[in-house]
CSV table of C-alpha atoms and ligand atoms in Angstrom, one decimal:
chain,number,residue,atom,x,y,z
A,1,UNK,CA,-8.2,-22.1,12.6
A,2,UNK,CA,-6.8,-19.6,10.2
A,3,UNK,CA,-3.3,-20.0,8.9
A,4,UNK,CA,-3.0,-16.4,7.7
A,5,UNK,CA,-3.9,-13.1,9.4
A,6,UNK,CA,-4.3,-10.0,7.2
A,7,UNK,CA,-4.5,-6.7,9.1
A,8,UNK,CA,-6.3,-3.9,7.3
A,9,UNK,CA,-8.4,-6.6,5.5
A,10,UNK,CA,-11.1,-4.2,4.5
A,11,UNK,CA,-8.6,-1.8,3.0
A,12,UNK,CA,-7.3,-1.8,-0.6
A,13,UNK,CA,-4.1,-3.8,-0.3
A,14,UNK,CA,-5.2,-6.1,2.6
A,15,UNK,CA,-8.4,-7.0,0.8
A,16,UNK,CA,-6.5,-7.9,-2.3
A,17,UNK,CA,-4.0,-10.2,-0.4
A,18,UNK,CA,-6.9,-11.9,1.4
A,19,UNK,CA,-8.8,-12.5,-1.9
A,20,UNK,CA,-5.7,-14.2,-3.4
A,21,UNK,CA,-5.1,-16.3,-0.4
A,22,UNK,CA,-8.8,-17.5,-0.4
A,23,UNK,CA,-8.5,-18.2,-4.1
A,24,UNK,CA,-5.6,-20.5,-3.4
A,25,UNK,CA,-7.8,-22.3,-0.9
A,26,UNK,CA,-6.0,-21.0,2.2
A,27,UNK,CA,-7.6,-20.3,5.6
A,28,UNK,CA,-7.6,-16.6,6.3
A,29,UNK,CA,-8.5,-14.3,9.2
A,30,UNK,CA,-8.9,-10.6,8.6
A,31,UNK,CA,-9.0,-7.6,11.0
A,32,UNK,CA,-10.0,-4.0,10.3
A,33,UNK,CA,-11.2,-1.1,12.4
A,34,UNK,CA,-12.9,0.6,9.5
A,35,UNK,CA,-11.1,3.9,10.1
A,36,UNK,CA,-10.2,3.9,6.4
A,37,UNK,CA,-11.3,0.3,5.5
A,38,UNK,CA,-14.7,-0.1,3.8
A,39,UNK,CA,-17.3,-2.8,4.7
A,40,UNK,CA,-18.1,-3.2,1.1
A,41,UNK,CA,-14.5,-4.3,0.4
A,42,UNK,CA,-15.4,-7.4,2.4
A,43,UNK,CA,-17.8,-8.5,-0.3
A,44,UNK,CA,-16.5,-11.7,-1.9
A,45,UNK,CA,-14.4,-12.5,1.1
A,46,UNK,CA,-17.2,-14.3,3.0
A,47,UNK,CA,-15.0,-17.3,3.6
A,48,UNK,CA,-12.6,-15.2,5.6
A,49,UNK,CA,-13.0,-15.1,9.4
A,50,UNK,CA,-13.3,-11.5,10.2
A,51,UNK,CA,-12.7,-9.5,13.4
A,52,UNK,CA,-13.8,-5.9,13.7
A,53,UNK,CA,-11.2,-4.3,16.0
A,54,UNK,CA,-8.4,-1.8,16.5
A,55,UNK,CA,-4.8,-2.8,16.6
A,56,UNK,CA,-4.1,0.0,19.0
A,57,UNK,CA,-5.7,-2.4,21.6
A,58,UNK,CA,-3.2,-5.2,22.6
A,59,UNK,CA,-6.0,-7.6,23.6
A,60,UNK,CA,-7.5,-7.3,20.1
A,61,UNK,CA,-4.1,-8.0,18.6
A,62,UNK,CA,-3.7,-11.1,20.8
A,63,UNK,CA,-7.1,-12.4,19.6
A,64,UNK,CA,-6.2,-11.7,16.0
A,65,UNK,CA,-2.9,-13.6,16.2
A,66,UNK,CA,-4.1,-16.7,18.0
A,67,UNK,CA,-3.3,-19.8,16.1
A,68,UNK,CA,-1.9,-18.0,13.1
A,69,UNK,CA,1.3,-19.0,11.2
A,70,UNK,CA,1.8,-15.9,9.0
A,71,UNK,CA,0.7,-12.3,9.4
A,72,UNK,CA,0.4,-9.8,6.5
A,73,UNK,CA,0.5,-6.4,8.3
A,74,UNK,CA,-1.2,-4.0,5.9
A,75,UNK,CA,-3.2,-1.9,8.3
A,76,UNK,CA,-2.1,1.8,8.4
A,77,UNK,CA,-3.3,5.3,8.0
A,78,UNK,CA,-1.8,5.5,4.5
A,79,UNK,CA,-1.4,9.1,3.5
A,80,UNK,CA,1.4,11.7,3.6
A,81,UNK,CA,-1.0,14.7,3.8
A,82,UNK,CA,-3.1,13.0,6.5
A,83,UNK,CA,0.0,12.6,8.6
A,84,UNK,CA,0.9,16.3,8.1
A,85,UNK,CA,-2.5,17.3,9.3
A,86,UNK,CA,-2.6,14.8,12.2
A,87,UNK,CA,0.8,13.2,13.1
A,88,UNK,CA,-0.4,11.7,16.3
A,89,UNK,CA,-3.2,9.6,14.7
A,90,UNK,CA,-0.7,8.4,12.1
A,91,UNK,CA,1.7,7.4,14.9
A,92,UNK,CA,-1.0,5.5,16.9
A,93,UNK,CA,-2.3,3.6,13.8
A,94,UNK,CA,1.1,2.9,12.3
A,95,UNK,CA,3.7,2.7,15.0
A,96,UNK,CA,1.8,1.7,18.1
A,97,UNK,CA,-0.4,-0.7,16.1
A,98,UNK,CA,2.7,-2.3,14.5
A,99,UNK,CA,4.4,-2.8,17.8
A,100,UNK,CA,1.2,-4.3,19.3
A,101,UNK,CA,1.0,-6.7,16.3
A,102,UNK,CA,4.6,-7.8,16.8
A,103,UNK,CA,4.2,-8.4,20.5
A,104,UNK,CA,1.0,-10.4,20.0
A,105,UNK,CA,2.5,-12.3,17.1
A,106,UNK,CA,5.5,-13.3,19.2
A,107,UNK,CA,3.4,-14.3,22.1
A,108,UNK,CA,1.1,-16.4,19.9
A,109,UNK,CA,4.1,-18.2,18.3
A,110,UNK,CA,3.5,-16.7,14.8
A,111,UNK,CA,6.3,-17.8,12.5
A,112,UNK,CA,6.5,-14.9,10.1
A,113,UNK,CA,5.2,-11.3,9.8
A,114,UNK,CA,5.3,-9.6,6.4
A,115,UNK,CA,5.1,-5.8,6.7
A,116,UNK,CA,3.9,-3.1,4.3
A,117,UNK,CA,6.7,-0.6,4.2
A,118,UNK,CA,6.6,2.6,2.2
A,119,UNK,CA,8.9,4.1,-0.4
A,120,UNK,CA,8.5,7.4,1.4
A,121,UNK,CA,11.3,6.1,3.7
A,122,UNK,CA,13.8,7.1,1.0
A,123,UNK,CA,12.8,10.8,1.1
A,124,UNK,CA,14.4,13.4,-1.1
A,125,UNK,CA,17.8,12.1,-2.0
A,126,UNK,CA,18.3,12.8,-5.7
A,127,UNK,CA,19.8,9.3,-6.4
A,128,UNK,CA,17.6,7.1,-8.6
A,129,UNK,CA,16.7,4.3,-8.6
A,130,UNK,CA,16.3,3.8,-4.8
A,131,UNK,CA,18.2,0.9,-3.5
A,132,UNK,CA,17.6,-0.8,-0.2
A,133,UNK,CA,21.2,0.0,1.0
A,134,UNK,CA,20.6,3.8,0.8
A,135,UNK,CA,20.2,5.6,4.1
A,136,UNK,CA,16.6,6.4,4.8
A,137,UNK,CA,15.6,10.1,4.9
A,138,UNK,CA,11.9,10.3,5.8
A,139,UNK,CA,10.3,13.7,5.4
A,140,UNK,CA,6.6,13.4,6.4
A,141,UNK,CA,5.3,12.0,9.7
A,142,UNK,CA,3.8,9.2,7.7
A,143,UNK,CA,7.3,8.3,6.3
A,144,UNK,CA,8.7,8.4,9.8
A,145,UNK,CA,6.0,6.1,11.1
A,146,UNK,CA,6.2,3.5,8.4
A,147,UNK,CA,10.0,3.5,8.8
A,148,UNK,CA,9.7,3.0,12.5
A,149,UNK,CA,7.6,0.0,11.8
A,150,UNK,CA,10.4,-1.4,9.6
A,151,UNK,CA,12.9,-1.0,12.4
A,152,UNK,CA,10.6,-2.8,14.8
A,153,UNK,CA,10.3,-5.6,12.3
A,154,UNK,CA,14.0,-6.1,12.1
A,155,UNK,CA,14.4,-5.7,15.9
A,156,UNK,CA,11.9,-8.5,16.5
A,157,UNK,CA,13.9,-10.8,14.2
A,158,UNK,CA,17.2,-9.9,15.8
A,159,UNK,CA,16.1,-10.0,19.4
A,160,UNK,CA,13.3,-12.6,19.4
A,161,UNK,CA,13.9,-14.6,16.3
A,162,UNK,CA,10.4,-13.8,14.9
A,163,UNK,CA,10.8,-14.0,11.1
A,164,UNK,CA,10.0,-10.6,9.6
A,165,UNK,CA,10.1,-9.5,6.0
A,166,UNK,CA,9.6,-5.8,5.0
A,167,UNK,CA,8.3,-5.0,1.5
A,168,UNK,CA,8.7,-1.3,0.7
A,169,UNK,CA,5.7,-0.5,-1.5
A,170,UNK,CA,6.0,2.1,-4.3
A,171,UNK,CA,2.7,3.9,-4.9
A,172,UNK,CA,0.4,0.9,-5.2
A,173,UNK,CA,-2.8,1.4,-7.3
A,174,UNK,CA,-5.7,-0.8,-8.6
A,175,UNK,CA,-9.2,-1.9,-8.0
A,176,UNK,CA,-10.7,-1.3,-4.5
A,177,UNK,CA,-8.5,1.7,-3.8
A,178,UNK,CA,-10.8,4.3,-2.3
A,179,UNK,CA,-11.1,7.3,-4.7
A,180,UNK,CA,-13.4,9.3,-2.5
A,181,UNK,CA,-11.2,11.0,0.1
A,182,UNK,CA,-8.7,13.7,-0.7
A,183,UNK,CA,-6.2,11.5,1.2
A,184,UNK,CA,-6.5,8.8,-1.4
A,185,UNK,CA,-3.7,7.8,-3.8
A,186,UNK,CA,-3.5,10.1,-6.9
A,187,UNK,CA,-4.5,7.5,-9.4
A,188,UNK,CA,-7.7,6.5,-7.6
A,189,UNK,CA,-8.7,10.2,-7.5
A,190,UNK,CA,-7.8,10.9,-11.1
A,191,UNK,CA,-9.6,7.8,-12.4
A,192,UNK,CA,-12.8,8.6,-10.6
A,193,UNK,CA,-12.7,12.3,-11.5
A,194,UNK,CA,-11.8,11.8,-15.2
A,195,UNK,CA,-14.4,9.1,-15.6
A,196,UNK,CA,-17.1,11.5,-14.3
A,197,UNK,CA,-15.8,14.5,-16.2
A,198,UNK,CA,-14.5,16.3,-13.1
A,199,UNK,CA,-11.3,18.3,-13.3
A,200,UNK,CA,-8.4,16.7,-11.5
A,201,UNK,CA,-5.9,18.9,-9.6
A,202,UNK,CA,-2.1,18.4,-9.9
A,203,UNK,CA,-0.2,19.6,-6.9
A,204,UNK,CA,3.1,21.2,-8.0
A,205,UNK,CA,4.2,21.4,-11.7
A,206,UNK,CA,3.2,17.8,-12.5
A,207,UNK,CA,6.9,16.9,-13.2
A,208,UNK,CA,7.1,14.8,-10.0
A,209,UNK,CA,7.4,11.1,-10.9
A,210,UNK,CA,6.4,7.9,-9.3
A,211,UNK,CA,7.0,4.2,-9.7
A,212,UNK,CA,3.3,3.4,-9.7
A,213,UNK,CA,2.8,-0.3,-8.9
A,214,UNK,CA,-0.2,-2.3,-9.9
A,215,UNK,CA,-1.8,-4.2,-7.0
A,216,UNK,CA,-1.3,-7.7,-8.5
A,217,UNK,CA,2.4,-7.2,-8.4
A,218,UNK,CA,2.3,-6.3,-4.7
A,219,UNK,CA,0.1,-9.3,-3.9
A,220,UNK,CA,2.5,-11.5,-5.7
A,221,UNK,CA,5.5,-10.0,-3.7
A,222,UNK,CA,3.6,-10.7,-0.4
A,223,UNK,CA,2.9,-14.3,-1.2
A,224,UNK,CA,6.5,-14.9,-2.2
A,225,UNK,CA,7.7,-13.1,1.0
A,226,UNK,CA,5.5,-15.4,3.1
A,227,UNK,CA,6.8,-18.6,1.4
A,228,UNK,CA,10.5,-17.8,0.9
A,229,UNK,CA,13.1,-19.6,3.0
A,230,UNK,CA,14.0,-17.9,6.3
A,231,UNK,CA,17.7,-18.1,5.5
A,232,UNK,CA,17.0,-15.8,2.6
A,233,UNK,CA,14.5,-13.3,3.8
A,234,UNK,CA,14.1,-13.2,7.6
A,235,UNK,CA,15.0,-9.7,8.8
A,236,UNK,CA,15.3,-8.5,5.2
A,237,UNK,CA,13.8,-5.3,3.7
A,238,UNK,CA,13.2,-5.0,-0.1
A,239,UNK,CA,11.4,-2.8,-2.6
A,240,UNK,CA,8.2,-4.0,-4.1
A,241,UNK,CA,7.6,-2.0,-7.3
A,242,UNK,CA,7.9,-2.1,-11.1
A,243,UNK,CA,11.3,-0.4,-11.6
A,244,UNK,CA,9.9,2.3,-14.0
A,245,UNK,CA,8.5,5.7,-13.4
A,246,UNK,CA,6.2,8.3,-15.0
A,247,UNK,CA,5.5,11.9,-14.3
A,248,UNK,CA,2.0,13.1,-13.2
A,249,UNK,CA,1.7,15.2,-16.3
A,250,UNK,CA,2.4,12.1,-18.5
A,251,UNK,CA,0.0,10.1,-16.4
A,252,UNK,CA,-2.7,12.7,-16.9
A,253,UNK,CA,-2.2,12.6,-20.7
A,254,UNK,CA,-2.4,8.8,-20.7
A,255,UNK,CA,-5.6,8.9,-18.6
A,256,UNK,CA,-7.1,11.4,-21.1
A,257,UNK,CA,-6.6,8.9,-23.8
A,258,UNK,CA,-8.0,6.0,-21.8
A,259,UNK,CA,-11.0,7.9,-20.3
A,260,UNK,CA,-11.9,10.3,-23.1
A,261,UNK,CA,-11.5,13.2,-20.7
A,262,UNK,CA,-11.1,16.3,-22.7
A,263,UNK,CA,-10.2,19.1,-20.2
A,264,UNK,CA,-7.0,20.3,-18.7
A,265,UNK,CA,-5.9,19.7,-15.1
A,266,UNK,CA,-6.0,22.4,-12.5
A,267,UNK,CA,-2.6,23.2,-10.9
A,268,UNK,CA,-2.2,24.0,-7.2
A,269,UNK,CA,0.8,24.5,-4.9
A,270,UNK,CA,2.8,21.4,-4.0
A,271,UNK,CA,1.8,19.5,-0.9
A,272,UNK,CA,3.9,19.7,2.3
A,273,UNK,CA,5.9,16.5,2.8
A,274,UNK,CA,5.7,15.5,-0.8
A,275,UNK,CA,8.8,14.1,-2.5
A,276,UNK,CA,9.8,14.9,-6.1
A,277,UNK,CA,10.9,11.6,-7.7
A,278,UNK,CA,10.5,8.0,-6.9
A,279,UNK,CA,11.8,5.0,-8.7
A,280,UNK,CA,12.8,1.6,-7.3
A,281,UNK,CA,15.6,-0.8,-8.0
A,282,UNK,CA,13.9,-4.2,-7.8
A,283,UNK,CA,16.9,-6.4,-8.1
A,284,UNK,CA,16.9,-7.5,-4.4
A,285,UNK,CA,13.3,-8.7,-4.5
A,286,UNK,CA,14.2,-10.6,-7.7
A,287,UNK,CA,17.1,-12.2,-6.0
A,288,UNK,CA,15.5,-13.0,-2.6
A,289,UNK,CA,11.9,-13.8,-3.7
A,290,UNK,CA,12.1,-14.5,-7.5
A,291,UNK,CA,9.8,-11.5,-7.8
A,292,UNK,CA,9.1,-10.0,-11.3
A,293,UNK,CA,6.3,-7.6,-11.9
A,294,UNK,CA,3.7,-9.2,-14.1
A,295,UNK,CA,1.4,-6.2,-14.9
A,296,UNK,CA,2.9,-3.0,-16.2
A,297,UNK,CA,1.7,0.5,-15.6
A,298,UNK,CA,-0.5,0.9,-18.6
A,299,UNK,CA,-2.1,-2.5,-18.4
A,300,UNK,CA,-2.7,-1.8,-14.6
A,301,UNK,CA,-4.3,1.5,-15.5
A,302,UNK,CA,-6.6,-0.1,-18.0
A,303,UNK,CA,-7.7,-2.8,-15.5
A,304,UNK,CA,-8.2,-0.1,-12.8
A,305,UNK,CA,-10.3,2.0,-15.0
A,306,UNK,CA,-12.4,-1.0,-16.0
A,307,UNK,CA,-13.0,-1.6,-12.3
A,308,UNK,CA,-14.0,2.0,-11.5
A,309,UNK,CA,-16.3,2.0,-14.6
A,310,UNK,CA,-18.0,-1.3,-13.5
A,311,UNK,CA,-18.4,-0.2,-9.9
A,312,UNK,CA,-21.4,1.9,-9.0
A,313,UNK,CA,-20.5,5.5,-8.8
A,314,UNK,CA,-22.9,5.8,-5.9
A,315,UNK,CA,-20.5,3.8,-3.8
A,316,UNK,CA,-18.0,6.7,-4.3
A,317,UNK,CA,-20.3,9.6,-4.3
A,318,UNK,CA,-21.9,8.6,-1.1
A,319,UNK,CA,-18.5,8.6,0.6
A,320,UNK,CA,-17.2,11.7,-0.9
A,321,UNK,CA,-17.4,13.6,2.3
A,322,UNK,CA,-15.4,11.0,4.2
A,323,UNK,CA,-11.8,12.0,4.7
B,1,UD2,C1,3.4,7.9,-0.6
B,1,UD2,C2,4.5,6.8,-0.9
B,1,UD2,C3,3.7,5.5,-1.3
B,1,UD2,C4,2.7,5.1,-0.3
B,1,UD2,C5,1.7,6.3,-0.1
B,1,UD2,C6,0.6,6.0,0.9
B,1,UD2,C7,6.3,8.1,-1.9
B,1,UD2,C8,7.1,8.3,-3.1
B,1,UD2,N1,5.3,7.2,-2.0
B,1,UD2,O1,2.8,8.2,-1.8
B,1,UD2,O2,4.7,4.5,-1.4
B,1,UD2,O3,3.3,4.8,1.0
B,1,UD2,O4,2.4,7.5,0.3
B,1,UD2,O5,-0.3,7.1,0.9
B,1,UD2,O6,6.5,8.7,-0.8
B,1,UD2,N2,-1.3,14.4,-6.1
B,1,UD2,C9,-1.9,15.3,-7.0
B,1,UD2,N3,-3.3,15.4,-7.1
B,1,UD2,C10,-4.1,14.7,-6.2
B,1,UD2,C11,-3.5,13.8,-5.3
B,1,UD2,C12,-2.1,13.7,-5.3
B,1,UD2,O7,-1.2,16.0,-7.8
B,1,UD2,O8,-5.3,14.9,-6.3
B,1,UD2,C13,0.1,14.3,-6.2
B,1,UD2,C14,0.8,14.4,-4.8
B,1,UD2,O9,1.1,15.7,-4.4
B,1,UD2,C15,2.1,13.6,-5.1
B,1,UD2,C16,1.7,12.5,-6.1
B,1,UD2,O10,0.4,13.0,-6.7
B,1,UD2,O11,3.1,14.4,-5.7
B,1,UD2,C17,1.4,11.2,-5.5
B,1,UD2,O12,0.6,11.4,-4.3
B,1,UD2,P1,-0.1,10.2,-3.6
B,1,UD2,O13,-0.8,10.8,-2.4
B,1,UD2,O14,-0.8,9.3,-4.5
B,1,UD2,O15,1.1,9.3,-3.1
B,1,UD2,P2,2.6,9.6,-2.4
B,1,UD2,O16,3.6,9.8,-3.5
B,1,UD2,O17,2.4,10.7,-1.4
C-alpha cells in the first residue's frame, strides 16, 4: 500500500516529486489523466503504482486516496493563457478536482494534503517582494482557480482537521517541463527554441520580471512540508521560490550565452491576464519548514538546458501541435 499519493504524476512537478520520493525508498501512488501529463514522463518511475484517471470523478479520487497518508496535489491545468481561452476547463481541472481530492482524502483518513498554489494569486499589486500576509488579487481565471484551491485547503483544516499545507510556487522550471505547447512555461519554450535555432517571442516589452524557481527547490519544499510538525504548518500557506527575480530580456541574453543562439527575440503584444513583476519573500518557508533554495537560477538554467539537449528533440517535435 502506498504511503504517498502524487496527483499529476505524469506532469512536470508531480513527476519530479514522485521521483524523489522513490529515490528515498518511499512507496508512491501516482494519478494522471494525461490531459497535459505525458506518458513518457513516467519512464524511470516504474516502482510507482499508477492510476490513469481524472480527478473530476469522485470515485477515481476515492480509489487514489485509499490507504494513503500524505497527498501531494500537483494536478492542474497550469497556464494563464489557457484559462483565458477556456476558463471552464480550468475551473473543472483545478477547483472541482481539488475539492474532490479533499473530500476523498478526508474520507480515506489521509493525514496531510500538500497543495501546489500559484504566485499568480498575488496579482498586480506593485509591492515587492510578495509576502503571504498580502491580500490576494487574482487577475486571470487560472489565478482565481488556484486561489480557490488554497481556500478549500484551509477550510478543510479548519472545519475537518485535515492537515493541509499550501506552497505558492513561483514560476517553476526544469527538466521534464513540456516545451511543446504554447501554454508551456516561458523557460521551457525558450530553451527548446533557442537550442534548435528558432526565434523566441517575448510578449510585451520584456521588462516583466519573475522569480524563476528551479524544480529541485520546489521538490525540497514539498518534502519538508510533508514532514513538518502539524503545530507549525497545518492550515498554513507559504511561498516556495528563490527570492530573486530577473526580467525576460535579461533571461533571453543569459540564454543566448548558454545556448549560442545568435538572433534577436521577436516582440509581440502582452498577454491578457499577465502580471508585470513577481518576486517572493521566502522568510516564512524558512521559518516554518527550514526551507532554503539549493539551486540558483543560472545553475538551474544550465541543468535544464543540459536536459533538453540530452533529450531527443523528436519527443518535442512530435508533440508540437499539442496545446
Ligand atoms: C504563472 C504563475 C506561476 C505558475 C504559472 C503556471 C505568475 C507570476 N506566475 O506564470 O507561478 O502558476 O502561471 O502556468 O503569475 N512569455 C513570453 N514568451 C513566451 C511565453 C511566455 O514572453 O513564449 C511571457 C509571458 O507573457 C509572461 C512570462 O513570459 O510575461 C512568464 O510566462 P509563463 O507562462 O511562463 O508564466 P506566468 O508568469 O504566467
